[in-house]
GROMACS .gro file of C-alpha atoms in nm:
model
  464
    1MET     CA    1  -7.895  -1.982   4.622
    2GLN     CA    2  -7.515  -2.006   4.656
    3LYS     CA    3  -7.521  -2.331   4.852
    4ALA     CA    4  -7.781  -2.482   4.619
    5PHE     CA    5  -7.570  -2.388   4.318
    6GLU     CA    6  -7.259  -2.547   4.471
    7GLU     CA    7  -7.448  -2.872   4.532
    8LEU     CA    8  -7.580  -2.868   4.175
    9TYR     CA    9  -7.235  -2.784   4.036
   10GLU     CA   10  -7.079  -3.077   4.218
   11ALA     CA   11  -7.351  -3.324   4.120
   12LEU     CA   12  -7.331  -3.229   3.750
   13ASP     CA   13  -6.951  -3.236   3.733
   14GLY     CA   14  -6.856  -3.462   3.443
   15VAL     CA   15  -7.216  -3.478   3.321
   16VAL     CA   16  -7.258  -3.134   3.164
   17GLU     CA   17  -7.053  -2.813   3.135
   18MET     CA   18  -7.224  -2.565   3.369
   19GLY     CA   19  -7.049  -2.271   3.209
   20ARG     CA   20  -7.269  -2.293   2.899
   21PHE     CA   21  -7.592  -2.207   3.083
   22ASN     CA   22  -7.726  -1.852   3.107
   23PRO     CA   23  -7.845  -1.715   3.446
   24ALA     CA   24  -8.214  -1.784   3.374
   25VAL     CA   25  -8.141  -2.153   3.308
   26ILE     CA   26  -7.919  -2.175   3.616
   27GLN     CA   27  -8.202  -2.032   3.826
   28ALA     CA   28  -8.449  -2.285   3.686
   29MET     CA   29  -8.203  -2.566   3.761
   30VAL     CA   30  -8.149  -2.441   4.116
   31ASP     CA   31  -8.527  -2.429   4.165
   32ASN     CA   32  -8.538  -2.798   4.064
   33LYS     CA   33  -8.210  -2.893   4.234
   34ASP     CA   34  -8.339  -3.188   4.436
   35SER     CA   35  -8.510  -3.361   4.143
   36ILE     CA   36  -8.207  -3.302   3.917
   37ILE     CA   37  -7.957  -3.441   4.167
   38SER     CA   38  -8.181  -3.736   4.254
   39TRP     CA   39  -8.216  -3.819   3.883
   40ILE     CA   40  -7.845  -3.781   3.800
   41GLN     CA   41  -7.749  -4.012   4.086
   42SER     CA   42  -8.014  -4.275   4.005
   43SER     CA   43  -7.933  -4.618   3.862
   44ALA     CA   44  -8.180  -4.553   3.576
   45PHE     CA   45  -7.975  -4.251   3.463
   46GLN     CA   46  -7.647  -4.439   3.492
   47GLU     CA   47  -7.774  -4.735   3.293
   48LYS     CA   48  -7.936  -4.540   3.012
   49TYR     CA   49  -7.762  -4.205   2.985
   50ALA     CA   50  -7.417  -4.222   3.143
   51LYS     CA   51  -7.252  -4.236   2.799
   52HIS     CA   52  -7.508  -4.025   2.612
   53PRO     CA   53  -7.355  -3.705   2.464
   54TYR     CA   54  -7.665  -3.504   2.566
   55PRO     CA   55  -7.806  -3.673   2.879
   56PRO     CA   56  -8.138  -3.537   3.011
   57LEU     CA   57  -8.083  -3.345   3.334
   58MET     CA   58  -8.430  -3.433   3.460
   59ASN     CA   59  -8.615  -3.763   3.436
   60PRO     CA   60  -8.813  -3.742   3.107
   61GLU     CA   61  -9.080  -3.975   3.244
   62MET     CA   62  -9.154  -3.737   3.532
   63ILE     CA   63  -9.185  -3.418   3.323
   64ASN     CA   64  -9.513  -3.234   3.265
   65TYR     CA   65  -9.426  -3.134   2.911
   66GLU     CA   66  -9.736  -2.917   2.869
   67LYS     CA   67  -9.597  -2.684   3.138
   68MET     CA   68  -9.231  -2.713   3.038
   69PRO     CA   69  -9.095  -2.409   2.846
   70PRO     CA   70  -8.950  -2.551   2.519
   71ARG     CA   71  -8.627  -2.350   2.542
   72LEU     CA   72  -8.565  -2.476   2.893
   73ALA     CA   73  -8.637  -2.830   2.774
   74TRP     CA   74  -8.363  -2.783   2.513
   75GLU     CA   75  -8.113  -2.663   2.773
   76LEU     CA   76  -8.198  -2.959   2.998
   77ASN     CA   77  -8.148  -3.203   2.706
   78LEU     CA   78  -8.502  -3.336   2.732
   79PRO     CA   79  -8.601  -3.564   2.441
   80LEU     CA   80  -8.890  -3.445   2.223
   81PRO     CA   81  -9.214  -3.564   2.389
   82TYR     CA   82  -9.513  -3.774   2.281
   83ILE     CA   83  -9.367  -3.906   1.954
   84ASP     CA   84  -9.494  -4.250   1.850
   85MET     CA   85  -9.275  -4.294   1.542
   86VAL     CA   86  -8.998  -4.126   1.341
   87PHE     CA   87  -9.007  -4.104   0.960
   88LEU     CA   88  -8.654  -4.084   0.816
   89ARG     CA   89  -8.578  -4.019   0.450
   90SER     CA   90  -8.406  -3.805   0.192
   91HIS     CA   91  -8.627  -3.585  -0.024
   92GLY     CA   92  -8.764  -3.731  -0.348
   93CYS     CA   93  -8.855  -4.077  -0.220
   94GLY     CA   94  -9.231  -4.059  -0.252
   95SER     CA   95  -9.310  -3.926   0.093
   96THR     CA   96  -9.599  -3.715  -0.042
   97GLY     CA   97  -9.783  -4.041  -0.092
   98LEU     CA   98  -9.673  -4.210   0.229
   99THR     CA   99  -9.760  -3.909   0.447
  100ALA     CA  100 -10.107  -3.898   0.287
  101PHE     CA  101 -10.148  -4.269   0.359
  102LEU     CA  102 -10.031  -4.230   0.719
  103LYS     CA  103 -10.282  -3.947   0.763
  104LYS     CA  104 -10.555  -4.182   0.642
  105CYS     CA  105 -10.445  -4.423   0.917
  106GLY     CA  106 -10.476  -4.155   1.184
  107GLY     CA  107 -10.121  -4.024   1.173
  108VAL     CA  108 -10.036  -3.663   1.258
  109GLU     CA  109  -9.716  -3.537   1.094
  110ILE     CA  110  -9.470  -3.305   1.266
  111TYR     CA  111  -9.235  -3.152   1.010
  112CYS     CA  112  -9.037  -2.832   1.058
  113GLU     CA  113  -8.982  -2.670   0.718
  114GLU     CA  114  -8.771  -2.394   0.873
  115PHE     CA  115  -8.477  -2.636   0.901
  116TYR     CA  116  -8.293  -2.419   0.649
  117ASP     CA  117  -8.337  -2.089   0.829
  118VAL     CA  118  -8.300  -2.143   1.204
  119ASP     CA  119  -8.045  -2.284   1.445
  120ALA     CA  120  -8.093  -2.623   1.606
  121ARG     CA  121  -8.238  -2.485   1.929
  122ASP     CA  122  -8.512  -2.297   1.745
  123LEU     CA  123  -8.583  -2.605   1.536
  124TYR     CA  124  -8.626  -2.810   1.854
  125VAL     CA  125  -8.853  -2.541   2.001
  126SER     CA  126  -9.066  -2.544   1.685
  127ALA     CA  127  -9.098  -2.924   1.684
  128PHE     CA  128  -9.167  -2.931   2.060
  129THR     CA  129  -9.444  -2.671   2.029
  130ARG     CA  130  -9.608  -2.843   1.730
  131ILE     CA  131  -9.606  -3.176   1.911
  132ILE     CA  132  -9.770  -3.030   2.223
  133ASN     CA  133 -10.035  -2.860   2.005
  134ALA     CA  134 -10.097  -3.178   1.805
  135LYS     CA  135 -10.143  -3.381   2.123
  136ALA     CA  136 -10.386  -3.124   2.263
  137ALA     CA  137 -10.586  -3.114   1.937
  138GLY     CA  138 -10.584  -3.482   1.852
  139GLY     CA  139 -10.628  -3.658   2.182
  140GLY     CA  140 -10.507  -4.009   2.109
  141ALA     CA  141 -10.371  -3.935   1.761
  142PHE     CA  142 -10.064  -4.119   1.634
  143ILE     CA  143  -9.792  -3.852   1.622
  144TYR     CA  144  -9.481  -3.898   1.412
  145LEU     CA  145  -9.179  -3.678   1.347
  146LEU     CA  146  -9.073  -3.643   0.983
  147VAL     CA  147  -8.695  -3.597   0.956
  148SER     CA  148  -8.588  -3.543   0.597
  149ASP     CA  149  -8.323  -3.272   0.625
  150TYR     CA  150  -7.966  -3.330   0.736
  151ALA     CA  151  -7.725  -3.072   0.875
  152PHE     CA  152  -7.390  -3.129   1.037
  153ARG     CA  153  -7.310  -2.776   1.156
  154GLY     CA  154  -7.353  -2.614   1.496
  155ASP     CA  155  -7.581  -2.791   1.745
  156TYR     CA  156  -7.775  -2.998   1.492
  157GLN     CA  157  -7.619  -3.316   1.625
  158LYS     CA  158  -7.783  -3.229   1.956
  159TYR     CA  159  -8.120  -3.187   1.783
  160PHE     CA  160  -8.089  -3.534   1.627
  161ALA     CA  161  -7.974  -3.677   1.961
  162LEU     CA  162  -8.286  -3.542   2.134
  163ILE     CA  163  -8.514  -3.738   1.901
  164PRO     CA  164  -8.631  -4.016   2.135
  165GLN     CA  165  -8.588  -4.390   2.104
  166LYS     CA  166  -8.893  -4.477   1.895
  167PRO     CA  167  -8.952  -4.715   1.603
  168ALA     CA  168  -8.880  -4.556   1.266
  169ILE     CA  169  -8.964  -4.583   0.898
  170ASN     CA  170  -8.692  -4.527   0.641
  171LEU     CA  171  -8.839  -4.471   0.293
  172VAL     CA  172  -8.588  -4.537   0.014
  173ARG     CA  173  -8.582  -4.522  -0.365
  174ASP     CA  174  -8.356  -4.593  -0.662
  175PRO     CA  175  -8.111  -4.296  -0.654
  176VAL     CA  176  -8.137  -4.235  -1.029
  177GLU     CA  177  -8.514  -4.207  -0.993
  178MET     CA  178  -8.457  -3.969  -0.703
  179LEU     CA  179  -8.246  -3.745  -0.926
  180LYS     CA  180  -8.518  -3.754  -1.187
  181ASN     CA  181  -8.770  -3.652  -0.924
  182TYR     CA  182  -8.558  -3.355  -0.807
  183ILE     CA  183  -8.530  -3.222  -1.159
  184CYS     CA  184  -8.897  -3.282  -1.239
  185HIS     CA  185  -9.037  -3.176  -0.903
  186ARG     CA  186  -9.304  -2.912  -0.939
  187ARG     CA  187  -9.270  -2.568  -0.786
  188GLN     CA  188  -9.561  -2.337  -0.728
  189VAL     CA  189  -9.534  -2.034  -0.955
  190ASP     CA  190  -9.873  -1.865  -0.928
  191PHE     CA  191  -9.943  -1.824  -0.556
  192GLY     CA  192 -10.293  -1.682  -0.609
  193ASN     CA  193 -10.549  -1.943  -0.502
  194LEU     CA  194 -10.867  -1.736  -0.536
  195PHE     CA  195 -11.069  -1.698  -0.858
  196ASN     CA  196 -11.432  -1.645  -0.958
  197LEU     CA  197 -11.689  -1.740  -1.222
  198THR     CA  198 -11.557  -1.483  -1.472
  199CYS     CA  199 -11.225  -1.667  -1.495
  200SER     CA  200 -11.144  -1.901  -1.780
  201PRO     CA  201 -11.048  -2.239  -1.625
  202SER     CA  202 -10.753  -2.274  -1.860
  203GLU     CA  203 -10.625  -1.928  -1.761
  204VAL     CA  204 -10.659  -2.009  -1.390
  205LEU     CA  205 -10.446  -2.320  -1.436
  206LYS     CA  206 -10.210  -2.190  -1.703
  207ASN     CA  207  -9.916  -2.073  -1.492
  208ARG     CA  208  -9.971  -2.263  -1.169
  209VAL     CA  209  -9.655  -2.473  -1.174
  210GLY     CA  210  -9.297  -2.466  -1.294
  211TYR     CA  211  -8.978  -2.668  -1.257
  212GLY     CA  212  -8.635  -2.595  -1.117
  213PHE     CA  213  -8.519  -2.444  -0.789
  214PHE     CA  214  -8.490  -2.111  -0.612
  215MET     CA  215  -8.518  -1.820  -0.855
  216ASN     CA  216  -8.454  -2.028  -1.167
  217ILE     CA  217  -8.804  -2.166  -1.230
  218LYS     CA  218  -8.878  -2.282  -1.586
  219SER     CA  219  -9.184  -2.416  -1.764
  220LEU     CA  220  -9.008  -2.746  -1.840
  221PRO     CA  221  -8.776  -2.968  -1.635
  222VAL     CA  222  -8.409  -2.904  -1.720
  223VAL     CA  223  -8.157  -3.182  -1.665
  224ASP     CA  224  -7.871  -2.930  -1.633
  225SER     CA  225  -7.970  -2.872  -1.270
  226LEU     CA  226  -7.851  -3.224  -1.184
  227PRO     CA  227  -7.510  -3.122  -1.034
  228PHE     CA  228  -7.688  -2.903  -0.777
  229TRP     CA  229  -7.888  -3.197  -0.643
  230ILE     CA  230  -7.586  -3.426  -0.621
  231HIS     CA  231  -7.414  -3.159  -0.413
  232ASP     CA  232  -7.703  -3.076  -0.178
  233LYS     CA  233  -7.649  -3.305   0.122
  234MET     CA  234  -7.904  -3.117   0.331
  235MET     CA  235  -8.194  -3.250   0.125
  236CYS     CA  236  -8.054  -3.535  -0.083
  237PHE     CA  237  -7.871  -3.867  -0.047
  238HIS     CA  238  -7.801  -3.857   0.325
  239ASP     CA  239  -7.990  -4.154   0.472
  240SER     CA  240  -7.696  -4.325   0.644
  241GLN     CA  241  -7.565  -3.997   0.784
  242LEU     CA  242  -7.910  -3.910   0.917
  243ILE     CA  243  -7.959  -4.253   1.074
  244LYS     CA  244  -7.620  -4.234   1.245
  245SER     CA  245  -7.703  -3.889   1.382
  246CYS     CA  246  -8.033  -4.011   1.534
  247ILE     CA  247  -7.836  -4.202   1.796
  248ASN     CA  248  -8.137  -4.318   2.000
  249ILE     CA  249  -8.318  -4.491   1.713
  250LYS     CA  250  -8.253  -4.864   1.684
  251ASP     CA  251  -8.567  -5.013   1.529
  252ILE     CA  252  -8.591  -4.905   1.162
  253TYR     CA  253  -8.845  -5.042   0.914
  254GLN     CA  254  -8.710  -5.009   0.559
  255ILE     CA  255  -8.958  -4.944   0.276
  256ASP     CA  256  -8.882  -4.918  -0.094
  257MET     CA  257  -9.100  -4.664  -0.274
  258LYS     CA  258  -9.218  -4.941  -0.510
  259GLU     CA  259  -9.404  -5.091  -0.214
  260ILE     CA  260  -9.636  -4.789  -0.179
  261ILE     CA  261  -9.733  -4.756  -0.546
  262GLY     CA  262 -10.047  -4.885  -0.712
  263ASP     CA  263 -10.202  -5.213  -0.604
  264LYS     CA  264  -9.920  -5.281  -0.354
  265ALA     CA  265  -9.986  -4.967  -0.152
  266ARG     CA  266 -10.277  -5.080   0.062
  267ASP     CA  267 -10.115  -5.414   0.148
  268THR     CA  268  -9.800  -5.229   0.253
  269MET     CA  269 -10.002  -4.991   0.467
  270VAL     CA  270 -10.175  -5.284   0.638
  271LYS     CA  271  -9.832  -5.425   0.730
  272LEU     CA  272  -9.717  -5.085   0.857
  273ALA     CA  273 -10.036  -5.034   1.053
  274LYS     CA  274  -9.990  -5.365   1.234
  275TYR     CA  275  -9.618  -5.304   1.295
  276PHE     CA  276  -9.660  -4.951   1.431
  277LYS     CA  277  -9.999  -5.019   1.594
  278ILE     CA  278 -10.198  -4.759   1.401
  279LYS     CA  279 -10.542  -4.772   1.237
  280ILE     CA  280 -10.557  -5.050   0.977
  281PRO     CA  281 -10.677  -4.938   0.630
  282LYS     CA  282 -11.021  -5.055   0.524
  283ASP     CA  283 -11.083  -5.277   0.220
  284CYS     CA  284 -11.303  -5.005   0.070
  285ASP     CA  285 -11.009  -4.762   0.071
  286LYS     CA  286 -10.805  -4.963  -0.180
  287GLU     CA  287 -10.855  -4.703  -0.455
  288PHE     CA  288 -10.743  -4.425  -0.220
  289PHE     CA  289 -10.407  -4.596  -0.171
  290ALA     CA  290 -10.367  -4.706  -0.534
  291ARG     CA  291 -10.377  -4.358  -0.693
  292ARG     CA  292 -10.084  -4.125  -0.756
  293VAL     CA  293 -10.106  -3.874  -0.472
  294ALA     CA  294  -9.894  -3.600  -0.630
  295ASP     CA  295 -10.075  -3.574  -0.966
  296PHE     CA  296 -10.239  -3.243  -0.873
  297GLN     CA  297  -9.960  -3.107  -0.653
  298PHE     CA  298  -9.955  -2.725  -0.668
  299LEU     CA  299 -10.236  -2.721  -0.924
  300LEU     CA  300 -10.466  -2.752  -0.624
  301PRO     CA  301 -10.604  -2.643  -0.386
  302LEU     CA  302 -10.795  -2.352  -0.537
  303THR     CA  303 -11.094  -2.152  -0.412
  304LEU     CA  304 -11.379  -2.053  -0.643
  305TYR     CA  305 -11.549  -1.746  -0.497
  306VAL     CA  306 -11.912  -1.752  -0.612
  307HIS     CA  307 -12.057  -1.400  -0.594
  308PRO     CA  308 -12.400  -1.291  -0.732
  309LEU     CA  309 -12.244  -0.994  -0.917
  310ASP     CA  310 -12.068  -1.236  -1.150
  311PHE     CA  311 -12.380  -1.419  -1.268
  312GLN     CA  312 -12.470  -1.158  -1.529
  313LYS     CA  313 -12.107  -1.113  -1.634
  314LEU     CA  314 -12.098  -1.471  -1.757
  315LYS     CA  315 -12.316  -1.369  -2.053
  316GLN     CA  316 -12.015  -1.172  -2.181
  317GLY     CA  317 -11.791  -1.477  -2.172
  318PHE     CA  318 -11.481  -1.511  -1.956
  319THR     CA  319 -11.345  -1.166  -1.868
  320ASN     CA  320 -11.111  -1.272  -1.585
  321ASP     CA  321 -11.249  -0.992  -1.368
  322LEU     CA  322 -11.143  -1.066  -1.010
  323SER     CA  323 -11.309  -0.759  -0.855
  324SER     CA  324 -11.583  -0.959  -0.681
  325CYS     CA  325 -11.321  -1.153  -0.485
  326ASN     CA  326 -11.281  -0.845  -0.266
  327LEU     CA  327 -11.654  -0.820  -0.186
  328LYS     CA  328 -11.860  -0.978   0.088
  329GLY     CA  329 -12.164  -1.193   0.021
  330GLY     CA  330 -12.006  -1.472  -0.183
  331ILE     CA  331 -11.963  -1.845  -0.127
  332PRO     CA  332 -11.606  -1.981  -0.119
  333ILE     CA  333 -11.591  -2.327  -0.275
  334THR     CA  334 -11.270  -2.525  -0.234
  335ILE     CA  335 -11.144  -2.747  -0.515
  336THR     CA  336 -10.881  -2.988  -0.386
  337THR     CA  337 -10.808  -3.364  -0.362
  338CYS     CA  338 -10.916  -3.625  -0.111
  339TYR     CA  339 -10.556  -3.628   0.013
  340GLU     CA  340 -10.587  -3.266   0.125
  341GLU     CA  341 -10.942  -3.257   0.261
  342GLN     CA  342 -11.011  -3.002   0.534
  343LYS     CA  343 -11.201  -3.107   0.846
  344ASP     CA  344 -11.402  -2.785   0.871
  345LYS     CA  345 -11.558  -2.833   0.525
  346LYS     CA  346 -11.813  -3.072   0.374
  347ASP     CA  347 -11.777  -3.271   0.053
  348ILE     CA  348 -12.042  -3.159  -0.200
  349THR     CA  349 -11.888  -3.320  -0.509
  350LYS     CA  350 -12.193  -3.538  -0.579
  351ILE     CA  351 -12.419  -3.233  -0.609
  352PHE     CA  352 -12.241  -3.140  -0.930
  353PHE     CA  353 -12.098  -3.465  -1.067
  354LYS     CA  354 -12.277  -3.796  -1.121
  355GLU     CA  355 -11.957  -3.967  -1.234
  356SER     CA  356 -11.648  -3.993  -1.016
  357ILE     CA  357 -11.383  -3.721  -1.051
  358ASN     CA  358 -11.152  -3.888  -0.797
  359PRO     CA  359 -10.924  -3.785  -0.644
  360VAL     CA  360 -11.064  -3.431  -0.693
  361VAL     CA  361 -11.327  -3.316  -0.443
  362ILE     CA  362 -11.545  -3.005  -0.408
  363LEU     CA  363 -11.574  -2.871  -0.052
  364VAL     CA  364 -11.768  -2.596   0.120
  365GLU     CA  365 -11.824  -2.474   0.475
  366GLU     CA  366 -12.139  -2.617   0.631
  367GLN     CA  367 -12.305  -2.274   0.662
  368TYR     CA  368 -12.339  -2.254   0.281
  369ILE     CA  369 -12.478  -2.602   0.216
  370GLN     CA  370 -12.845  -2.507   0.259
  371GLU     CA  371 -12.812  -2.214   0.018
  372LEU     CA  372 -12.649  -2.436  -0.243
  373SER     CA  373 -12.897  -2.721  -0.204
  374GLN     CA  374 -13.206  -2.496  -0.228
  375ASN     CA  375 -13.096  -2.268  -0.513
  376VAL     CA  376 -13.161  -2.475  -0.826
  377ASN     CA  377 -13.043  -2.203  -1.068
  378LEU     CA  378 -12.716  -2.163  -0.879
  379GLN     CA  379 -12.663  -2.538  -0.881
  380LYS     CA  380 -12.715  -2.547  -1.259
  381LEU     CA  381 -12.473  -2.259  -1.316
  382LEU     CA  382 -12.208  -2.415  -1.091
  383LYS     CA  383 -12.254  -2.759  -1.243
  384GLU     CA  384 -12.177  -2.619  -1.588
  385TYR     CA  385 -11.881  -2.410  -1.472
  386LEU     CA  386 -11.727  -2.679  -1.250
  387GLY     CA  387 -11.770  -2.931  -1.532
  388GLN     CA  388 -11.558  -2.708  -1.757
  389PHE     CA  389 -11.307  -2.646  -1.479
  390VAL     CA  390 -11.256  -3.012  -1.389
  391LYS     CA  391 -11.216  -3.103  -1.756
  392ALA     CA  392 -10.946  -2.834  -1.789
  393LEU     CA  393 -10.786  -2.952  -1.463
  394PHE     CA  394 -10.746  -3.312  -1.578
  395ALA     CA  395 -10.614  -3.191  -1.916
  396LYS     CA  396 -10.358  -2.974  -1.733
  397LYS     CA  397 -10.255  -3.270  -1.519
  398GLU     CA  398 -10.183  -3.476  -1.830
  399GLU     CA  399 -10.000  -3.181  -1.990
  400GLU     CA  400  -9.766  -3.157  -1.692
  401ARG     CA  401  -9.713  -3.532  -1.668
  402ALA     CA  402  -9.605  -3.537  -2.033
  403LYS     CA  403  -9.318  -3.301  -1.946
  404ILE     CA  404  -9.157  -3.541  -1.700
  405LEU     CA  405  -8.814  -3.676  -1.786
  406THR     CA  406  -8.727  -4.044  -1.749
  407PRO     CA  407  -8.448  -4.214  -1.551
  408ASP     CA  408  -8.288  -4.301  -1.886
  409ASP     CA  409  -8.264  -3.925  -1.958
  410ILE     CA  410  -8.066  -3.892  -1.633
  411LEU     CA  411  -7.834  -4.177  -1.726
  412GLU     CA  412  -7.779  -4.023  -2.069
  413TYR     CA  413  -7.675  -3.696  -1.902
  414PHE     CA  414  -7.412  -3.888  -1.702
  415GLN     CA  415  -7.282  -4.062  -2.014
  416ASN     CA  416  -7.021  -3.802  -2.108
  417ARG     CA  417  -6.963  -3.654  -1.760
  418LYS     CA  418  -6.707  -3.869  -1.585
  419PHE     CA  419  -6.646  -3.620  -1.303
  420LEU     CA  420  -7.015  -3.608  -1.210
  421ARG     CA  421  -7.038  -3.986  -1.223
  422ARG     CA  422  -6.754  -4.012  -0.974
  423LYS     CA  423  -6.904  -3.748  -0.742
  424PHE     CA  424  -7.245  -3.914  -0.750
  425GLU     CA  425  -7.094  -4.257  -0.685
  426GLN     CA  426  -6.905  -4.118  -0.384
  427ALA     CA  427  -7.221  -3.957  -0.247
  428LEU     CA  428  -7.413  -4.282  -0.284
  429GLU     CA  429  -7.147  -4.488  -0.108
  430GLN     CA  430  -7.218  -4.286   0.207
  431HIS     CA  431  -7.593  -4.254   0.149
  432LEU     CA  432  -7.650  -4.629   0.102
  433GLU     CA  433  -7.410  -4.763   0.365
  434TYR     CA  434  -7.683  -4.845   0.619
  435LEU     CA  435  -7.923  -4.990   0.361
  436GLN     CA  436  -7.645  -5.205   0.218
  437GLN     CA  437  -7.593  -5.357   0.562
  438LYS     CA  438  -7.960  -5.411   0.644
  439ARG     CA  439  -8.146  -5.460   0.314
  440PRO     CA  440  -7.906  -5.528   0.025
  441ASP     CA  441  -8.198  -5.698  -0.153
  442ILE     CA  442  -8.364  -5.359  -0.200
  443ILE     CA  443  -8.051  -5.215  -0.361
  444LYS     CA  444  -8.020  -5.517  -0.590
  445SER     CA  445  -8.376  -5.457  -0.713
  446TRP     CA  446  -8.297  -5.106  -0.843
  447LYS     CA  447  -8.283  -5.118  -1.222
  448TYR     CA  448  -8.142  -4.771  -1.294
  449TYR     CA  449  -7.892  -4.773  -1.009
  450ALA     CA  450  -7.753  -5.097  -1.154
  451LYS     CA  451  -7.710  -4.926  -1.492
  452PHE     CA  452  -7.533  -4.635  -1.324
  453LYS     CA  453  -7.299  -4.871  -1.137
  454ALA     CA  454  -7.220  -5.042  -1.466
  455MET     CA  455  -7.114  -4.706  -1.612
  456CYS     CA  456  -6.889  -4.649  -1.312
  457ALA     CA  457  -6.740  -4.997  -1.346
  458GLU     CA  458  -6.645  -4.914  -1.705
  459ASP     CA  459  -6.463  -4.603  -1.579
  460LYS     CA  460  -6.256  -4.815  -1.342
  461SER     CA  461  -6.190  -5.071  -1.612
  462ASP     CA  462  -6.060  -4.798  -1.844
  463MET     CA  463  -5.813  -4.688  -1.575
  464LYS     CA  464  -5.642  -5.028  -1.561
   0.00000   0.00000   0.00000
């Protein structure tokens, strides 16, 4: 052990600080001494990693990642495995739609929501584990890492540096529209997803969503929260900083959100599919890509629990009696959208609706299909109830859409707030630095950003 450690110590001198490793890691390194030393002294290491701030201490191409403990992989600076693409963006750029479209093209997303709550090592471990599980479950699936949160404390720079050299997408959007999206972004208020036939559809949907952040959720979007979003670099306006931190990524495909909206969406996805070598969208899926993906966000999914005890109760009208939800013997029916379909359930929408209710779908586990198809009375009852529910659902969607502020409302808020204009302009100078170098044409196409810059130019003119 002592001699092996000395040989390892000497070989790694100037490559990594041995004093930072705990005894368990040292033992694992000693056990793999020959392969580590051979790799460190190889021409491949010298050419690719000699100047890397976190060089891998074992050859990544020779690692059996399925058997590699994730925490040890972190200590050995091994890049995250099996990633085909990286998706870089700030929040609020329309990624709900793009991730749904990538899923349609066979993509499997790896996103670690716990970015806010854990240190960089645990974040790496989480991503590593999810990737291994996704590879095992999906066989030849296209796996991509979604990186939308930026931190510059502790070892996060190491986390970004261990994202491998893969092609990337950077989704961008007019910053004023991004601010509007932050303020108008829905939050789930009612976390109960289970209801039954005694429940009034309007009551089920009534308090599903709100607007705001943290503990300050309101029924309407409030523009006064704008300073918070300008300040929050972890989630917002950090594209250039994030790209610089991902030091291995060189090939970045820039997409403006306008390119994935409406009739342009499918054509854009065809281009992306060819560029990243993923499944090309079919002609018949044009409607799927053209719709607004987030229209029913947090309103759905919901589960209607159909229990025989509730059939007679319906004669009394809607009583909102959820007691049957705790009983066995019912049929759980999922109401969701085609963007959130679940593989273990079958689409039975056409049993109840002759006309399209896209993108809404009705799903059920296969074990219940025979019961539903053979019970004519149950079908009739459900057809009537689901008809009422879907009508209320679409009405609720329109009600919520009517609450949304406009980019002009955001610009009006800036009108008499010179300090906030200056702070936002400073944030955007950093945020847009990379895009300005690579795709200035995208920035020039932004209508509301141009209006904001004009306001800032007036400030500077007044100072002369």
